[in-house]
Rosetta silent file (secondary structure, phi, psi, omega in degrees, C-alpha in Angstrom):
SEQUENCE: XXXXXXXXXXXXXXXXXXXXXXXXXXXXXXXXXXXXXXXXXXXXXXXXXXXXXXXXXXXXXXXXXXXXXXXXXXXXXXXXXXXXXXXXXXXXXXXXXXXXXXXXXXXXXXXXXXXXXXXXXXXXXXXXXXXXXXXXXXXXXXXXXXXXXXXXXXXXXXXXXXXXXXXXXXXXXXXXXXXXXXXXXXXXXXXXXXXX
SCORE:     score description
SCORE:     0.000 S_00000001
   1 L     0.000   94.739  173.083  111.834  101.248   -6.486 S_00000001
   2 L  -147.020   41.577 -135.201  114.847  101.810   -4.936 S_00000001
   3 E  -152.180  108.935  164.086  115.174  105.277   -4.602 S_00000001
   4 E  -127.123  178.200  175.326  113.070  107.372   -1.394 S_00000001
   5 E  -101.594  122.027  166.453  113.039  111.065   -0.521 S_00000001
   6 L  -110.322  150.580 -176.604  113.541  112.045    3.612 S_00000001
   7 E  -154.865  142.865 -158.743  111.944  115.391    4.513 S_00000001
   8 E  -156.859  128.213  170.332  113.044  116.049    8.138 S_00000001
   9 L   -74.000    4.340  162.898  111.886  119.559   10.538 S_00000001
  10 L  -174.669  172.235 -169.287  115.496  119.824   11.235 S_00000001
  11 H   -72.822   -1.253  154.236  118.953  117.862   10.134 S_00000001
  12 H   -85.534   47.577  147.260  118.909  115.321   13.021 S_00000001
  13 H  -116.992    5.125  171.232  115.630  113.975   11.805 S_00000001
  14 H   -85.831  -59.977 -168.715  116.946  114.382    7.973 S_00000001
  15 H   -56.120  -65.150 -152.913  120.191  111.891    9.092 S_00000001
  16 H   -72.202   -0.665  176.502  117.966  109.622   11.345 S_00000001
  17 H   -93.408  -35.306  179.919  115.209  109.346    8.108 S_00000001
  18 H   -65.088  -53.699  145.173  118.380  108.826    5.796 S_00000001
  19 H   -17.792  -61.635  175.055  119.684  106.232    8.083 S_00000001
  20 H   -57.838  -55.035  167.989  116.499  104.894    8.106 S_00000001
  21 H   -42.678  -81.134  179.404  116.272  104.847    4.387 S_00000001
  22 H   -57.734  -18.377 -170.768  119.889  103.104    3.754 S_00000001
  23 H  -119.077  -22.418  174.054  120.512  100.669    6.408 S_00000001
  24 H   -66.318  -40.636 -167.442  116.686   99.383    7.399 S_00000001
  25 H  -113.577   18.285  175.216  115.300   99.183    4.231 S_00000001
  26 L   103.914  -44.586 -149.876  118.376   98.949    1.391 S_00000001
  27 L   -93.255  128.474  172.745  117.667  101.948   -0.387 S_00000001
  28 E   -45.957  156.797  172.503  119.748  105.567   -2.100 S_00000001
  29 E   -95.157  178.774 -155.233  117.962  108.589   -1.211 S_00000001
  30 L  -107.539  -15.814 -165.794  116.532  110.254   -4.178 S_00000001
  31 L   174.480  155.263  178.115  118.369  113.652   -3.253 S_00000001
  32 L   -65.218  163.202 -158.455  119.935  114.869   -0.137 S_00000001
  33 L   -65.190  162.251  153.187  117.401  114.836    2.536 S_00000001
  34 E  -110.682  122.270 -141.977  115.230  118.204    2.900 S_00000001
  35 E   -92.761  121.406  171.273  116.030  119.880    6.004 S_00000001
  36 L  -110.805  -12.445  153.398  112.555  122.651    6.185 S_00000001
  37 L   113.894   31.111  171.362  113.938  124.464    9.138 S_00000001
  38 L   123.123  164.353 -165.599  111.434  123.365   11.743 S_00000001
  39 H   -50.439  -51.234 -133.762  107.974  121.572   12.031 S_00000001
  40 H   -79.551  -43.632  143.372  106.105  124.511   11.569 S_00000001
  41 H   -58.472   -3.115 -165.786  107.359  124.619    7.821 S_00000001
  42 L  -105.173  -73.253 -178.625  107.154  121.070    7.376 S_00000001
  43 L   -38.316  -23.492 -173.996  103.586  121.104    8.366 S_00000001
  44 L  -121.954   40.485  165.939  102.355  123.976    6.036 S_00000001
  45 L  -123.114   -8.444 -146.641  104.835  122.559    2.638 S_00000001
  46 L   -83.525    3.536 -154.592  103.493  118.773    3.338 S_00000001
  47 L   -97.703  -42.986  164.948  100.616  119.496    0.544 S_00000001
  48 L   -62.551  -30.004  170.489  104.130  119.715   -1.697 S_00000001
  49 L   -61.459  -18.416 -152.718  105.752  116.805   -0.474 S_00000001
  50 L   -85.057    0.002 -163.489  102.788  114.563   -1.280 S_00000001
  51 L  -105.069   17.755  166.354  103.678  115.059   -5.003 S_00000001
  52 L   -99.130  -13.865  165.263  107.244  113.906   -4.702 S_00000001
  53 L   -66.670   -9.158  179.366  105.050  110.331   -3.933 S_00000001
  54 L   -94.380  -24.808  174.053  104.537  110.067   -7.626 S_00000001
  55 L   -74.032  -87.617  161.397  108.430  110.131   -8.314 S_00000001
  56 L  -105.437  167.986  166.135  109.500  108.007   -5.331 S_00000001
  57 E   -52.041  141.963  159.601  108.207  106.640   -1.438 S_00000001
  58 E  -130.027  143.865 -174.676  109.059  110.123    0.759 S_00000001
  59 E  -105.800  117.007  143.243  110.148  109.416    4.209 S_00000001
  60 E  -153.451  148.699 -108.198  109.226  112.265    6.581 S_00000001
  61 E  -157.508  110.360  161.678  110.261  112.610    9.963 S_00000001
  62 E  -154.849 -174.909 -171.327  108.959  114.884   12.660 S_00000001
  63 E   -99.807  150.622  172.970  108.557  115.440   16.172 S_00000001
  64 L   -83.430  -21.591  143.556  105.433  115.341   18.427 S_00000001
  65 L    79.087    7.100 -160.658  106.607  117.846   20.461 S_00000001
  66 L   116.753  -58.799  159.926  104.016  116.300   23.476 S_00000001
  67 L     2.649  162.638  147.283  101.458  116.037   21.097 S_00000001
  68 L  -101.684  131.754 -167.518   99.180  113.244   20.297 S_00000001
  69 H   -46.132  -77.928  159.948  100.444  111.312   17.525 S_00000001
  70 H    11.736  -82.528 -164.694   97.043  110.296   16.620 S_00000001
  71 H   -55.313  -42.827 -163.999   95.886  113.320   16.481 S_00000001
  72 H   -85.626   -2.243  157.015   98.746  115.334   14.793 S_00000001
  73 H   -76.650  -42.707  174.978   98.525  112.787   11.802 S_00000001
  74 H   -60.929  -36.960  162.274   94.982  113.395   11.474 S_00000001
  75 H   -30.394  -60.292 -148.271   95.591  116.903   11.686 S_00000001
  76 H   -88.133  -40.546 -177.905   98.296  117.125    9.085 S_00000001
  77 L   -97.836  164.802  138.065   97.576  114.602    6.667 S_00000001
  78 L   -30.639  146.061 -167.361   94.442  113.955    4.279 S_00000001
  79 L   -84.116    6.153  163.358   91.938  111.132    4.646 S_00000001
  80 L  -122.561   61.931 -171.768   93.651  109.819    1.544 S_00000001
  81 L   -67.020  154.684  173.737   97.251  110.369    1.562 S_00000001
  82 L   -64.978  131.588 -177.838   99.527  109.349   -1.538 S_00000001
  83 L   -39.143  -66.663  172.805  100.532  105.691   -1.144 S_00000001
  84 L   -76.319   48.468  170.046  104.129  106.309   -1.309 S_00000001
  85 E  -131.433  136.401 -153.226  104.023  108.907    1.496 S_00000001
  86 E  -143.378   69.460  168.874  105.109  107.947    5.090 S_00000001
  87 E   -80.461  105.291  154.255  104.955  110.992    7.787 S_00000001
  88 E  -103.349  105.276  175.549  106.495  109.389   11.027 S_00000001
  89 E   -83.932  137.134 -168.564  106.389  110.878   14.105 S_00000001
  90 E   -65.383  142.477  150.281  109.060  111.162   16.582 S_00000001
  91 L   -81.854   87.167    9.109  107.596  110.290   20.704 S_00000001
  92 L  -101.328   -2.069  174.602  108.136  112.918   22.004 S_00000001
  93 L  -171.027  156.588 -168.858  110.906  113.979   19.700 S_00000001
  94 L   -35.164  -53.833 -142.299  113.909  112.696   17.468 S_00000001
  95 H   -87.688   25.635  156.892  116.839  112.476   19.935 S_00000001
  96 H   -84.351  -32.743  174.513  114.478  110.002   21.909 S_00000001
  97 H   -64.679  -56.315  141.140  115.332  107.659   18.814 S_00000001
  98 H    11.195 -102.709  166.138  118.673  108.778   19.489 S_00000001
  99 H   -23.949  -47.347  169.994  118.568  108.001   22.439 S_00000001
 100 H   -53.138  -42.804 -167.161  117.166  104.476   21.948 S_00000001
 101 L  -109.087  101.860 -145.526  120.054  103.393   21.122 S_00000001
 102 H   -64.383  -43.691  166.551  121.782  103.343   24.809 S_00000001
 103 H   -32.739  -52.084  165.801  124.685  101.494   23.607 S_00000001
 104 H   -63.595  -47.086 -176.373  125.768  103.846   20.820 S_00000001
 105 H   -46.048  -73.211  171.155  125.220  106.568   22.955 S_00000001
 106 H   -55.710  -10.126  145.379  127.407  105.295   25.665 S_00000001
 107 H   -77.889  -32.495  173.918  130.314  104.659   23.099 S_00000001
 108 H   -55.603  -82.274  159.689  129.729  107.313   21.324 S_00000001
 109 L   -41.806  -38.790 -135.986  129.861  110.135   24.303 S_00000001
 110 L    61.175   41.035 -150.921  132.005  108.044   26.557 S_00000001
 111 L  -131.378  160.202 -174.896  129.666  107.868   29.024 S_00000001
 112 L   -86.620  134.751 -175.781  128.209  104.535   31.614 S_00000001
 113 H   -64.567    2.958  162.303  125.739  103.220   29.599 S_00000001
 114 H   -46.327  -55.437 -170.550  123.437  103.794   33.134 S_00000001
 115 H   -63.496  -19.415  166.176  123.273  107.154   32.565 S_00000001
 116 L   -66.379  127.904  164.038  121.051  106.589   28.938 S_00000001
 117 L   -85.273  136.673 -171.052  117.771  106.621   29.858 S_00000001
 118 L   -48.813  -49.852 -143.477  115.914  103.239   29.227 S_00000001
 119 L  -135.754   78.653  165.362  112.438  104.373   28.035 S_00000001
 120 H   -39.340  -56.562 -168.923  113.325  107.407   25.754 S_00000001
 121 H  -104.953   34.731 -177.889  110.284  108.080   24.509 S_00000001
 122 H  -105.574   10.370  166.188  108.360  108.322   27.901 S_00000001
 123 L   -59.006  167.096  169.893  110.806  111.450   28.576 S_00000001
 124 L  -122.781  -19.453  147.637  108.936  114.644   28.540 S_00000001
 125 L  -120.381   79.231 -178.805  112.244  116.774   26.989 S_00000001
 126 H   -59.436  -41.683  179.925  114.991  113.887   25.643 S_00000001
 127 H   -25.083  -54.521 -166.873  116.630  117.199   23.930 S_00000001
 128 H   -63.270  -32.993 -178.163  117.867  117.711   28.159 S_00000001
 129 H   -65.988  -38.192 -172.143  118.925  114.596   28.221 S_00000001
 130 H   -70.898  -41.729  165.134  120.793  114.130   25.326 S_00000001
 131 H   -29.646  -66.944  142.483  122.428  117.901   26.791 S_00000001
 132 H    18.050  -75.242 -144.997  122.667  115.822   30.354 S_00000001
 133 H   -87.762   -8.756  158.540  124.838  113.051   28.742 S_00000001
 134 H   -72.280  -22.511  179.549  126.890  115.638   26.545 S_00000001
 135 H   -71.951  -48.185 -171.498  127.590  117.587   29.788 S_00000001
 136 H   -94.090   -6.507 -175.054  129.313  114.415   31.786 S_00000001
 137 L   -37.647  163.074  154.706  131.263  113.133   28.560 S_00000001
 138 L   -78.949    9.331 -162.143  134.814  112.408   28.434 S_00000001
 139 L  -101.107  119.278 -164.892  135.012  114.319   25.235 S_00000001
 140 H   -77.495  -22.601 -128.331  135.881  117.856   26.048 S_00000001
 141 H   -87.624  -20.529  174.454  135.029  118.733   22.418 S_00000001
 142 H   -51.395  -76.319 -157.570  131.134  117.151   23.241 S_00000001
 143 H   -66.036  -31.006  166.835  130.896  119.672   26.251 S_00000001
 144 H   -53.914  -50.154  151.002  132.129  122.511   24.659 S_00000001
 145 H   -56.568  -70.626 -171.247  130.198  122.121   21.276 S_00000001
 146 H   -67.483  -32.514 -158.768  126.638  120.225   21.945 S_00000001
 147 E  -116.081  122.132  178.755  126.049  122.523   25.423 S_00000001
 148 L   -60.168  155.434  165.631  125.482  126.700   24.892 S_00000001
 149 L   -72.583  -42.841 -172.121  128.217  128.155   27.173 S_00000001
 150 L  -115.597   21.817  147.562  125.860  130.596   28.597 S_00000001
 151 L  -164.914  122.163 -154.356  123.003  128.199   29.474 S_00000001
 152 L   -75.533  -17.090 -177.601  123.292  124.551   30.058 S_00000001
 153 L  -109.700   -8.902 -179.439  119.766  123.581   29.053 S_00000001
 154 L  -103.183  129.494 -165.270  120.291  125.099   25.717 S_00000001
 155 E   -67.916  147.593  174.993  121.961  123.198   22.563 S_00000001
 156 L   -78.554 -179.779  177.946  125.396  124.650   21.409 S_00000001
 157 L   -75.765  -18.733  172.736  126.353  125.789   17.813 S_00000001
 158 L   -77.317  -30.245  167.592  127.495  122.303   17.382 S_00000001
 159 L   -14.358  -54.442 -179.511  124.456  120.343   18.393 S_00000001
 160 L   -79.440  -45.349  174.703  123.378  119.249   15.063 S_00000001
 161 H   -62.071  -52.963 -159.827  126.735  118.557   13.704 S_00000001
 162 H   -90.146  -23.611 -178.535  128.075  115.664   16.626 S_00000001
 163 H   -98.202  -16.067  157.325  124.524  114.366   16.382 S_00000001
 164 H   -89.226   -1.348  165.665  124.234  113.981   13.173 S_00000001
 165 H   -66.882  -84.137  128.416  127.088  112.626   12.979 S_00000001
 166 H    15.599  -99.030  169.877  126.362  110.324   15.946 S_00000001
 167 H   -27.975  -59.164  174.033  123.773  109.136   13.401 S_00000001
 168 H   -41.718  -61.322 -168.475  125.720  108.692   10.602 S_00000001
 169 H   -99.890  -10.530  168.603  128.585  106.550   11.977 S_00000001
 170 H  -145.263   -0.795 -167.514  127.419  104.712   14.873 S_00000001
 171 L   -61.777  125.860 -174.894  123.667  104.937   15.294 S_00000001
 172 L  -118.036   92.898 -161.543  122.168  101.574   15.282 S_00000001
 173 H   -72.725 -104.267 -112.143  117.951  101.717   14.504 S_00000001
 174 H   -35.889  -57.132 -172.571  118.129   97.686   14.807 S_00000001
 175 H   -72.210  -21.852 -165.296  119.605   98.131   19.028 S_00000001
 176 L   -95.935  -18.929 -158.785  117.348  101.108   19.156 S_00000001
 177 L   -75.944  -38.070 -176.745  113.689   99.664   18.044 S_00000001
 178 L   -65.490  -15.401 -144.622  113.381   97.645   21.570 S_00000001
 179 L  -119.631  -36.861 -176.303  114.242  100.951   23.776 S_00000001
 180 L  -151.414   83.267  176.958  111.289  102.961   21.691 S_00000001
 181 H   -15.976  -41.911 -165.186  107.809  102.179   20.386 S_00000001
 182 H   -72.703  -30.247  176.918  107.646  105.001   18.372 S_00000001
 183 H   -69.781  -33.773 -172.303  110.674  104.227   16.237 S_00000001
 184 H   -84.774  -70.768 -162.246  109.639  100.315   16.002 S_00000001
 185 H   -70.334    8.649  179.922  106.406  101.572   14.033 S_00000001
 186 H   -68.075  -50.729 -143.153  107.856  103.848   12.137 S_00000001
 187 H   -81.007   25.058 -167.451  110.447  101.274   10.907 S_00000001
 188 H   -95.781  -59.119  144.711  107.426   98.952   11.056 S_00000001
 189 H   -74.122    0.843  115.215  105.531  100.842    8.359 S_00000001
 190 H   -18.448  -73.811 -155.511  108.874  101.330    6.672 S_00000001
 191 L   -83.198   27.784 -179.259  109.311   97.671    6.125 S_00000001
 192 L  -104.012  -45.104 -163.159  105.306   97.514    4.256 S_00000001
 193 L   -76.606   -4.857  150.194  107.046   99.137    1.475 S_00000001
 194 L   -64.976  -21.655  173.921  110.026   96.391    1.025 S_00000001
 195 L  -107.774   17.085  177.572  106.515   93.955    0.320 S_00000001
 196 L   -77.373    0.000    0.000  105.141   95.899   -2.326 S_00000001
């Protein structure tokens, strides 16, 4: 088994599940991640996903949006899900994992690592934040890209691209797991399936 599938409600939760895949636990992805174009599609395909558990483990990766975790896993899954299937939800959404890791950020952006907020996933939008800290870089190409032009609170056409990127090349889940509960159980019930 050394092979998993990521299923993600938008590409930075596809990168931060691939990530997740390759650097926590060892393992190729099975296919490039699948991106379903928001939760709301994730949530009514996940009866298809469970049958890519028979092939490989599937990683999937969404946000809570506010939510109660709790809750939205009882909601969503079955009282018997397929073994090799592992829906983790972001608190209150991906770029709080992001976020976790304030170091990367602050190299990443250019930015004082002060300016990261500490407890990521006790925000109530980290999306503003992550805007926030895209807003004071030193990078013009951050504020121009990552921030809409004609509203400041809204992500740019670029958003997705520098953050998944972000992800890719400097994101560190190890510096990030102390900075966000939600992230340490994920990779926490990640790491059951390295003891099978």
């Amino acid at each position: 088994m050394d092979q998993m599938y990521v299923i993600g409600e938008d590409a930075v939760s596809c990168a931060l599940g691939a990530c997740l895949v390759t650097k926590v636990l060892g393992m190729r992805l099975a296919q490039p991640a699948i991106d379903t174009g928001g939760v709301t599609k994730l949530q009514s395909n996940l009866h298809r996903y469970f049958g890519l558990a028979n092939l490989a483990p599937v990683l999937c990766i969404a946000d809570t949006d506010g939510g109660c975790a709790v809750q939205l896993l009882q909601q969503w899954l079955p009282a018997k899900p397929p073994s090799g299937f592992f829906l983790r939800l972001a608190i209150p959404e991906a770029e709080s994992w992001l976020l976790a890791d304030r170091e990367g950020m602050s190299i990443f952006f250019g930015v004082a690592q002060a300016k990261v907020p500490p407890r990521p996933d006790a925000l109530i939008d980290p999306k503003r934040e992550v805007l926030k800290i895209a807003l004071r870089s030193k990078r013009r190409i951050f504020r121009q890209e990552m921030v809409s032009p004609s509203d400041q609170t809204k992500q740019g056409a670029g958003y997705n691209l520098h953050l998944c990127d972000f992800v890719a090349r400097h994101w560190d889940p190890e510096r990030s797991l102390p900075n966000s509960p939600s992230l340490a159980r994920a990779v926490q019930r990640l790491e059951h399936l390295r003891q099978r």
